[in-house]
Amino acid sequence: MKKPAPQRDKYFLRDLHQEIDLYDRKLAYLDNYGEFASPADRNDAAGKLQAKRAPLEKAALELAASGIEFEEKDLPRSFRTMNLDPGSMRKNLTLVK
């Protein structure tokens, strides 16, 4: 029995934004409070978190570009700092197939 694919709607996008925000907070904690033996270890840990965050960010941007509505208050902190409002995000992004 196959598991149904998740619906790609505004609620899925909201959950993606929440998960991206979680990784943003983890990266901020790592930068501010993480203790490592060497800078290379710190970079390695940050790289692993970035690798997990990158596909989520790509999926969220593609969904927003495809016209799925979202609220500005649901955007992750990193998206807010990029000063992306919904109108310009949809204009600047193209879908990659």
PDB file of C-alpha atoms in Angstrom:
ATOM      1  CA  MET A   1       0.000   0.000   0.000  1.00  0.00           C
ATOM      2  CA  LYS A   2       1.498   3.309  -1.079  1.00  0.00           C
ATOM      3  CA  LYS A   3       1.562   6.337   1.135  1.00  0.00           C
ATOM      4  CA  PRO A   4      -0.205   9.315  -0.470  1.00  0.00           C
ATOM      5  CA  ALA A   5       2.013  12.187  -1.549  1.00  0.00           C
ATOM      6  CA  PRO A   6       1.731  15.305   0.586  1.00  0.00           C
ATOM      7  CA  GLN A   7      -0.474  18.013  -0.836  1.00  0.00           C
ATOM      8  CA  ARG A   8       1.453  21.059  -1.890  1.00  0.00           C
ATOM      9  CA  ASP A   9      -0.826  23.777  -0.592  1.00  0.00           C
ATOM     10  CA  LYS A  10      -0.509  26.846   1.607  1.00  0.00           C
ATOM     11  CA  TYR A  11      -0.366  24.709   4.745  1.00  0.00           C
ATOM     12  CA  PHE A  12       2.491  22.626   3.365  1.00  0.00           C
ATOM     13  CA  LEU A  13       4.326  25.869   2.524  1.00  0.00           C
ATOM     14  CA  ARG A  14       3.702  27.192   6.036  1.00  0.00           C
ATOM     15  CA  ASP A  15       5.192  24.002   7.493  1.00  0.00           C
ATOM     16  CA  LEU A  16       8.210  24.341   5.192  1.00  0.00           C
ATOM     17  CA  HIS A  17       8.700  27.902   6.406  1.00  0.00           C
ATOM     18  CA  GLN A  18       8.558  26.715  10.013  1.00  0.00           C
ATOM     19  CA  GLU A  19      11.128  24.010   9.359  1.00  0.00           C
ATOM     20  CA  ILE A  20      13.449  26.464   7.600  1.00  0.00           C
ATOM     21  CA  ASP A  21      13.110  28.807  10.569  1.00  0.00           C
ATOM     22  CA  LEU A  22      14.074  25.932  12.882  1.00  0.00           C
ATOM     23  CA  TYR A  23      17.281  25.374  10.904  1.00  0.00           C
ATOM     24  CA  ASP A  24      17.952  29.135  10.989  1.00  0.00           C
ATOM     25  CA  ARG A  25      17.703  29.061  14.776  1.00  0.00           C
ATOM     26  CA  LYS A  26      19.969  26.007  14.954  1.00  0.00           C
ATOM     27  CA  LEU A  27      22.579  27.766  12.810  1.00  0.00           C
ATOM     28  CA  ALA A  28      22.365  30.915  14.959  1.00  0.00           C
ATOM     29  CA  TYR A  29      22.823  28.840  18.110  1.00  0.00           C
ATOM     30  CA  LEU A  30      25.778  27.095  16.541  1.00  0.00           C
ATOM     31  CA  ASP A  31      27.413  30.433  15.708  1.00  0.00           C
ATOM     32  CA  ASN A  32      26.774  32.021  19.091  1.00  0.00           C
ATOM     33  CA  TYR A  33      27.051  29.206  21.633  1.00  0.00           C
ATOM     34  CA  GLY A  34      28.458  26.114  19.946  1.00  0.00           C
ATOM     35  CA  GLU A  35      31.826  24.980  21.294  1.00  0.00           C
ATOM     36  CA  PHE A  36      34.101  23.111  18.934  1.00  0.00           C
ATOM     37  CA  ALA A  37      37.684  21.902  19.066  1.00  0.00           C
ATOM     38  CA  SER A  38      38.605  23.729  15.876  1.00  0.00           C
ATOM     39  CA  PRO A  39      37.127  26.137  13.336  1.00  0.00           C
ATOM     40  CA  ALA A  40      37.070  23.272  10.836  1.00  0.00           C
ATOM     41  CA  ASP A  41      34.723  21.323  13.123  1.00  0.00           C
ATOM     42  CA  ARG A  42      32.450  24.361  13.392  1.00  0.00           C
ATOM     43  CA  ASN A  43      32.388  24.775   9.612  1.00  0.00           C
ATOM     44  CA  ASP A  44      31.661  21.069   9.178  1.00  0.00           C
ATOM     45  CA  ALA A  45      28.693  21.229  11.569  1.00  0.00           C
ATOM     46  CA  ALA A  46      27.362  24.384   9.907  1.00  0.00           C
ATOM     47  CA  GLY A  47      27.758  22.781   6.490  1.00  0.00           C
ATOM     48  CA  LYS A  48      25.703  19.772   7.543  1.00  0.00           C
ATOM     49  CA  LEU A  49      22.889  22.001   8.771  1.00  0.00           C
ATOM     50  CA  GLN A  50      23.036  24.082   5.588  1.00  0.00           C
ATOM     51  CA  ALA A  51      22.865  20.894   3.511  1.00  0.00           C
ATOM     52  CA  LYS A  52      19.650  19.893   5.293  1.00  0.00           C
ATOM     53  CA  ARG A  53      18.188  23.403   4.981  1.00  0.00           C
ATOM     54  CA  ALA A  54      18.982  24.024   1.291  1.00  0.00           C
ATOM     55  CA  PRO A  55      16.406  21.646  -0.278  1.00  0.00           C
ATOM     56  CA  LEU A  56      13.721  23.006   2.043  1.00  0.00           C
ATOM     57  CA  GLU A  57      14.509  26.560   0.980  1.00  0.00           C
ATOM     58  CA  LYS A  58      14.467  25.605  -2.689  1.00  0.00           C
ATOM     59  CA  ALA A  59      11.103  23.856  -2.340  1.00  0.00           C
ATOM     60  CA  ALA A  60       9.592  26.801  -0.445  1.00  0.00           C
ATOM     61  CA  LEU A  61      10.766  29.316  -3.023  1.00  0.00           C
ATOM     62  CA  GLU A  62       9.466  27.167  -5.882  1.00  0.00           C
ATOM     63  CA  LEU A  63       6.065  26.807  -4.226  1.00  0.00           C
ATOM     64  CA  ALA A  64       5.857  30.554  -3.644  1.00  0.00           C
ATOM     65  CA  ALA A  65       6.892  31.205  -7.243  1.00  0.00           C
ATOM     66  CA  SER A  66       4.207  28.843  -8.510  1.00  0.00           C
ATOM     67  CA  GLY A  67       1.560  31.018  -6.907  1.00  0.00           C
ATOM     68  CA  ILE A  68       0.790  29.296  -3.624  1.00  0.00           C
ATOM     69  CA  GLU A  69      -0.324  31.961  -1.207  1.00  0.00           C
ATOM     70  CA  PHE A  70       1.402  32.593   2.099  1.00  0.00           C
ATOM     71  CA  GLU A  71       1.347  35.168   4.837  1.00  0.00           C
ATOM     72  CA  GLU A  72       4.289  37.422   5.533  1.00  0.00           C
ATOM     73  CA  LYS A  73       4.153  36.561   9.235  1.00  0.00           C
ATOM     74  CA  ASP A  74       4.837  32.899   8.392  1.00  0.00           C
ATOM     75  CA  LEU A  75       8.094  33.619   6.551  1.00  0.00           C
ATOM     76  CA  PRO A  76      11.306  32.379   8.173  1.00  0.00           C
ATOM     77  CA  ARG A  77      13.570  35.041   9.645  1.00  0.00           C
ATOM     78  CA  SER A  78      16.159  34.509   6.933  1.00  0.00           C
ATOM     79  CA  PHE A  79      13.564  35.214   4.228  1.00  0.00           C
ATOM     80  CA  ARG A  80      12.504  38.399   6.008  1.00  0.00           C
ATOM     81  CA  THR A  81      16.079  39.644   6.088  1.00  0.00           C
ATOM     82  CA  MET A  82      16.325  39.056   2.345  1.00  0.00           C
ATOM     83  CA  ASN A  83      13.499  41.635   2.057  1.00  0.00           C
ATOM     84  CA  LEU A  84      11.421  39.386  -0.153  1.00  0.00           C
ATOM     85  CA  ASP A  85       7.818  40.405  -0.216  1.00  0.00           C
ATOM     86  CA  PRO A  86       5.306  38.071  -1.889  1.00  0.00           C
ATOM     87  CA  GLY A  87       4.927  40.218  -5.014  1.00  0.00           C
ATOM     88  CA  SER A  88       8.610  40.531  -5.797  1.00  0.00           C
ATOM     89  CA  MET A  89       9.295  36.903  -4.910  1.00  0.00           C
ATOM     90  CA  ARG A  90       6.845  35.703  -7.508  1.00  0.00           C
ATOM     91  CA  LYS A  91       8.298  38.049 -10.111  1.00  0.00           C
ATOM     92  CA  ASN A  92      11.942  37.185  -9.501  1.00  0.00           C
ATOM     93  CA  LEU A  93      11.744  33.412  -9.229  1.00  0.00           C
ATOM     94  CA  THR A  94      11.471  30.942 -12.041  1.00  0.00           C
ATOM     95  CA  LEU A  95      10.666  27.294 -11.681  1.00  0.00           C
ATOM     96  CA  VAL A  96      13.462  24.852 -12.319  1.00  0.00           C
ATOM     97  CA  LYS A  97      12.387  21.615 -13.959  1.00  0.00           C
TER      98      LYS A  97
END
